[in-house]
mmCIF file of C-alpha atoms in Angstrom:
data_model
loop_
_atom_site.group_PDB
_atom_site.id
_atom_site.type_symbol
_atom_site.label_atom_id
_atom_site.label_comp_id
_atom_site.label_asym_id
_atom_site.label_seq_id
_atom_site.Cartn_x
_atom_site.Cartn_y
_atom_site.Cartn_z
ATOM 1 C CA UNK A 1 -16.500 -14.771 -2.035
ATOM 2 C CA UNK A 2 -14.715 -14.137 0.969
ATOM 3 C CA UNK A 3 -11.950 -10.986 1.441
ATOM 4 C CA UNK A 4 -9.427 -10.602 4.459
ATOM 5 C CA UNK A 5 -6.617 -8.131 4.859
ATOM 6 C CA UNK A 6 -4.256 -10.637 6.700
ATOM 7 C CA UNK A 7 -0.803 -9.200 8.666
ATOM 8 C CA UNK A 8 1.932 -10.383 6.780
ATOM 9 C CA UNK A 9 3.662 -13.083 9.179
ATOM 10 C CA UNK A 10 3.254 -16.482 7.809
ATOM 11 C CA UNK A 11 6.307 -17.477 5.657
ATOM 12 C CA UNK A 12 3.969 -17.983 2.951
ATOM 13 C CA UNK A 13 2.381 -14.590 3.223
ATOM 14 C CA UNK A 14 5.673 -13.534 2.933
ATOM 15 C CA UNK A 15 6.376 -14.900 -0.333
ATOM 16 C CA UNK A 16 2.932 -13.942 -1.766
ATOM 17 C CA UNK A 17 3.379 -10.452 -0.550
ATOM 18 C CA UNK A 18 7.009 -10.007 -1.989
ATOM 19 C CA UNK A 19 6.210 -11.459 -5.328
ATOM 20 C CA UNK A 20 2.967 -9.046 -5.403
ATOM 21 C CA UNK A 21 5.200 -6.314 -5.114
ATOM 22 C CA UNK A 22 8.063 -7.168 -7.112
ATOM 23 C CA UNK A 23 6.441 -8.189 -10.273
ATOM 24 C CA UNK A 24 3.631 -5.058 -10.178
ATOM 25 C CA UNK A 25 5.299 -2.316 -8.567
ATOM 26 C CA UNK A 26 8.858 -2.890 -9.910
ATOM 27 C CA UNK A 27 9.315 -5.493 -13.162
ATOM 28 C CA UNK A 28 6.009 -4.535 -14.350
ATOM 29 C CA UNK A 29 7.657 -0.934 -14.942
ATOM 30 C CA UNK A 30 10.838 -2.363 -16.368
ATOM 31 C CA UNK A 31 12.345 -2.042 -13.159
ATOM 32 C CA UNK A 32 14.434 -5.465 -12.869
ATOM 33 C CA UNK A 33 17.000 -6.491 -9.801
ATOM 34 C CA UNK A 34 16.004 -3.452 -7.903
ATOM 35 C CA UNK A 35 13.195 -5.080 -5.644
ATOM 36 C CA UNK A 36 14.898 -5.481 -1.863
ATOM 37 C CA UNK A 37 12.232 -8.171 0.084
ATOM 38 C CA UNK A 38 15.279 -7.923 3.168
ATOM 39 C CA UNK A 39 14.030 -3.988 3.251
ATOM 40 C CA UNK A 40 14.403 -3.087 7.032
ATOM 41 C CA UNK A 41 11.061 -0.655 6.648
ATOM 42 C CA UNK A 42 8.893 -4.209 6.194
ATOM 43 C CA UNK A 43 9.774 -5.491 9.498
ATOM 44 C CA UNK A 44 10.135 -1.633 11.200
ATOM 45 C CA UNK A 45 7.897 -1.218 14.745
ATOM 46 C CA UNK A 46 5.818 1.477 12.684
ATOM 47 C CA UNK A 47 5.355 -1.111 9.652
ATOM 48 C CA UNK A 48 1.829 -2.580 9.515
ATOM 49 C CA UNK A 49 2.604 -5.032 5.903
ATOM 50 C CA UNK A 50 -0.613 -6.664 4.512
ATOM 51 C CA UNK A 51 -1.768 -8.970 2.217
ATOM 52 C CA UNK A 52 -5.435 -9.306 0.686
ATOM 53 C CA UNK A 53 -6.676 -12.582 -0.045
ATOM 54 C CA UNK A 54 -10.021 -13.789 -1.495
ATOM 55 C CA UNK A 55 -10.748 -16.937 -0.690
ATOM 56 C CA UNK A 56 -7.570 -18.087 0.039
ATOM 57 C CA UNK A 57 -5.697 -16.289 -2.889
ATOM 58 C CA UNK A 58 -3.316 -13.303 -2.555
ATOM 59 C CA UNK A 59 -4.399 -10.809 -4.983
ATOM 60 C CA UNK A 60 -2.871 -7.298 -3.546
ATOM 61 C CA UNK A 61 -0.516 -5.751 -0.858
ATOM 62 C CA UNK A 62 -0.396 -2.726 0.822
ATOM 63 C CA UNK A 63 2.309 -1.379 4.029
ATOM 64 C CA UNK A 64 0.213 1.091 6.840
ATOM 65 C CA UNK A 65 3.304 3.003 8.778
ATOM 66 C CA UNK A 66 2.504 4.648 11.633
ATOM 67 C CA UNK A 67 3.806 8.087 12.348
ATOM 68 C CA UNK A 68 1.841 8.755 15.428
ATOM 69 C CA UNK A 69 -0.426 11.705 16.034
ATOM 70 C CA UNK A 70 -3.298 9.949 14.118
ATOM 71 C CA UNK A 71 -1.127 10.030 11.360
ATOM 72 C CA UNK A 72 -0.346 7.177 8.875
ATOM 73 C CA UNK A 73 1.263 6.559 5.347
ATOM 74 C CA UNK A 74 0.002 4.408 2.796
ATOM 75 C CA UNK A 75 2.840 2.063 1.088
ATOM 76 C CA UNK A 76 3.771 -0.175 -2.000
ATOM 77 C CA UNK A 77 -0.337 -0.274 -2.880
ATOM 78 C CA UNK A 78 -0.675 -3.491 -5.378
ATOM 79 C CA UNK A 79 -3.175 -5.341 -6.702
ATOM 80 C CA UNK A 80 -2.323 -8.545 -9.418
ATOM 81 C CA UNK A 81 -2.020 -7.549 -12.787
ATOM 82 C CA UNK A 82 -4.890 -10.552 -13.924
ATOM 83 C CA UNK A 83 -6.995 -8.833 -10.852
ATOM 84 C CA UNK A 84 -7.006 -5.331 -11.731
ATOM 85 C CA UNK A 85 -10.103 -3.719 -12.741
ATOM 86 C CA UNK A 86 -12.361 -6.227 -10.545
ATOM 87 C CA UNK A 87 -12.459 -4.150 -7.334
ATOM 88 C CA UNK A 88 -10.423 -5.780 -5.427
ATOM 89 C CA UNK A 89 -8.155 -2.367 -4.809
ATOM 90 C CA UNK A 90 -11.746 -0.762 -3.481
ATOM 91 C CA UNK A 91 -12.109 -3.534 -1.047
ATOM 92 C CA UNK A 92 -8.623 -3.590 -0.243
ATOM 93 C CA UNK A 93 -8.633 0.577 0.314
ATOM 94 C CA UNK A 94 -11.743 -0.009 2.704
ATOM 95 C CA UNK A 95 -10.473 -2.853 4.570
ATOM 96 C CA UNK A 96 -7.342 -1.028 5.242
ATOM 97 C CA UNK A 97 -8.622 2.188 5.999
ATOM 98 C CA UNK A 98 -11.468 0.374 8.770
ATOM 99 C CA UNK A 99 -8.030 -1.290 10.160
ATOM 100 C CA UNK A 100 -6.248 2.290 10.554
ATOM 101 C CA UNK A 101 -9.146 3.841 12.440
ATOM 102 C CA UNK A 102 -8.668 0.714 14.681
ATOM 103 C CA UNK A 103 -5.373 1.379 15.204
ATOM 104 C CA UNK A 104 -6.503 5.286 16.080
ATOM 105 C CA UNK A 105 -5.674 7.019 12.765
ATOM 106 C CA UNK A 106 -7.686 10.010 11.265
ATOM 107 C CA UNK A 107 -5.348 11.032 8.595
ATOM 108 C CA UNK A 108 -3.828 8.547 6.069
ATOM 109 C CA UNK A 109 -1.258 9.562 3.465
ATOM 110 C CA UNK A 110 -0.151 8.424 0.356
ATOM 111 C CA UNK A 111 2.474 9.259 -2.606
ATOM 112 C CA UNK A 112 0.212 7.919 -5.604
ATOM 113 C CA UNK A 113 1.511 7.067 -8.935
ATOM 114 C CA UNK A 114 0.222 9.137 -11.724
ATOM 115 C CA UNK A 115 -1.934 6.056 -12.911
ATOM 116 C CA UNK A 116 -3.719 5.779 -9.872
ATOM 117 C CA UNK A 117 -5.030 9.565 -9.027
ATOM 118 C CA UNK A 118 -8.655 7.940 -10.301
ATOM 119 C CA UNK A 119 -8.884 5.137 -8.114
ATOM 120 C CA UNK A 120 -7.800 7.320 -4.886
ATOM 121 C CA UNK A 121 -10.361 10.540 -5.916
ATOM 122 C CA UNK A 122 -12.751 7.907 -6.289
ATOM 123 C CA UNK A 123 -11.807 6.678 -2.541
ATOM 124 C CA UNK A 124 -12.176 10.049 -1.178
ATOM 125 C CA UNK A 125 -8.446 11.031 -1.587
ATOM 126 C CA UNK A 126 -7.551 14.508 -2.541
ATOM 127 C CA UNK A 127 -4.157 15.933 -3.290
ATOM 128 C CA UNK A 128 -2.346 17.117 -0.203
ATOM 129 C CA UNK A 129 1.156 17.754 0.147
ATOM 130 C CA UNK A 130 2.646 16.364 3.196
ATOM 131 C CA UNK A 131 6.026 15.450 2.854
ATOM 132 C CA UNK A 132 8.386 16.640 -0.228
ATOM 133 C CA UNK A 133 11.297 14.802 1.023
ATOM 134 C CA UNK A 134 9.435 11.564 0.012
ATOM 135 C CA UNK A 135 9.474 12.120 -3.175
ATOM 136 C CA UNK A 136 12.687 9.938 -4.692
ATOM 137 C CA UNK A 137 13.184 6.626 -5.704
ATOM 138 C CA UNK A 138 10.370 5.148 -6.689
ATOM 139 C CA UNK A 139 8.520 7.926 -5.657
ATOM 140 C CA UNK A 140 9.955 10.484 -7.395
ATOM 141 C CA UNK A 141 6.934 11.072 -9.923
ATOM 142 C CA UNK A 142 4.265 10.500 -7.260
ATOM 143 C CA UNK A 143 1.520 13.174 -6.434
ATOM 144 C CA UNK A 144 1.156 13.482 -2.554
ATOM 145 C CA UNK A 145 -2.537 13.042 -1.112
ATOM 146 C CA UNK A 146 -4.312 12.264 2.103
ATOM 147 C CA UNK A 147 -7.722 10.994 3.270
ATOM 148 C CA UNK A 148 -9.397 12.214 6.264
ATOM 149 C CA UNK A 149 -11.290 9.236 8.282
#
């Protein structure tokens, strides 16, 4: 049992990590032809995309942009439907956050769906508002929060 938060680079990783997000964060909520994979954010100098694998499998994705002063958001957080519930998000939430203290960050933020408050006070999220001008699109119903490392 092996996990590894891989940069997104590889062609294949690519795939994995677009078809991760499409089906769970958009199709899964009856959002169909919406998903952009040529979004200019994914390749952006601030955009950290990554893909968690165990043993060899993709199972979730998550984006880490930089905005400097310690400061980074948490994006597009998704773990397989047939993998929820296992844990996987808890490693994937630790293996990310041990990457952005790497990378020199203290605070990370987050606009977290309604159904996933639990998982992030459970993480040692709490609610924080930190941007309101994030909230549309997708994003729209999403409660801000931040986690200080």
């Amino acid at each position: 049992m092996s996990y590894v938060l891989v940069a997104v680079t590889e062609p294949q990783d690519w795939v994995d990590f677009h078809a991760i997000r499409r089906q769970e964060l958009f199709e899964a909520k009856g959002r169909f032809g919406v998903y952009n994979d040529k979004h200019p954010d994914d390749l952006a100098d601030f955009a950290h995309p990554y893909l968690l694998k165990k043993d060899g499998r993709a199972l979730g994705t998550v984006r880490l942009d930089l905005f400097g002063e310690g400061k980074a958001a948490v994006r597009l957080v998704a773990i397989t439907r047939d993998a929820q519930g296992a844990g996987h998000g808890r490693v994937m939430e630790q293996l990310l956050t041990d990457r952005a203290r790497a990378l020199g960050v203290h605070t990370l933020l987050v606009n977290a769906a309604a159904e996933a408050l639990g998982f992030y006070e459970k993480t040692g999220w709490e609610r924080f508002e930190w941007d309101r001008d994030e909230l549309v699109g997708i994003a729209e119903s999403c409660i801000q929060m931040r986690k200080l490392l």
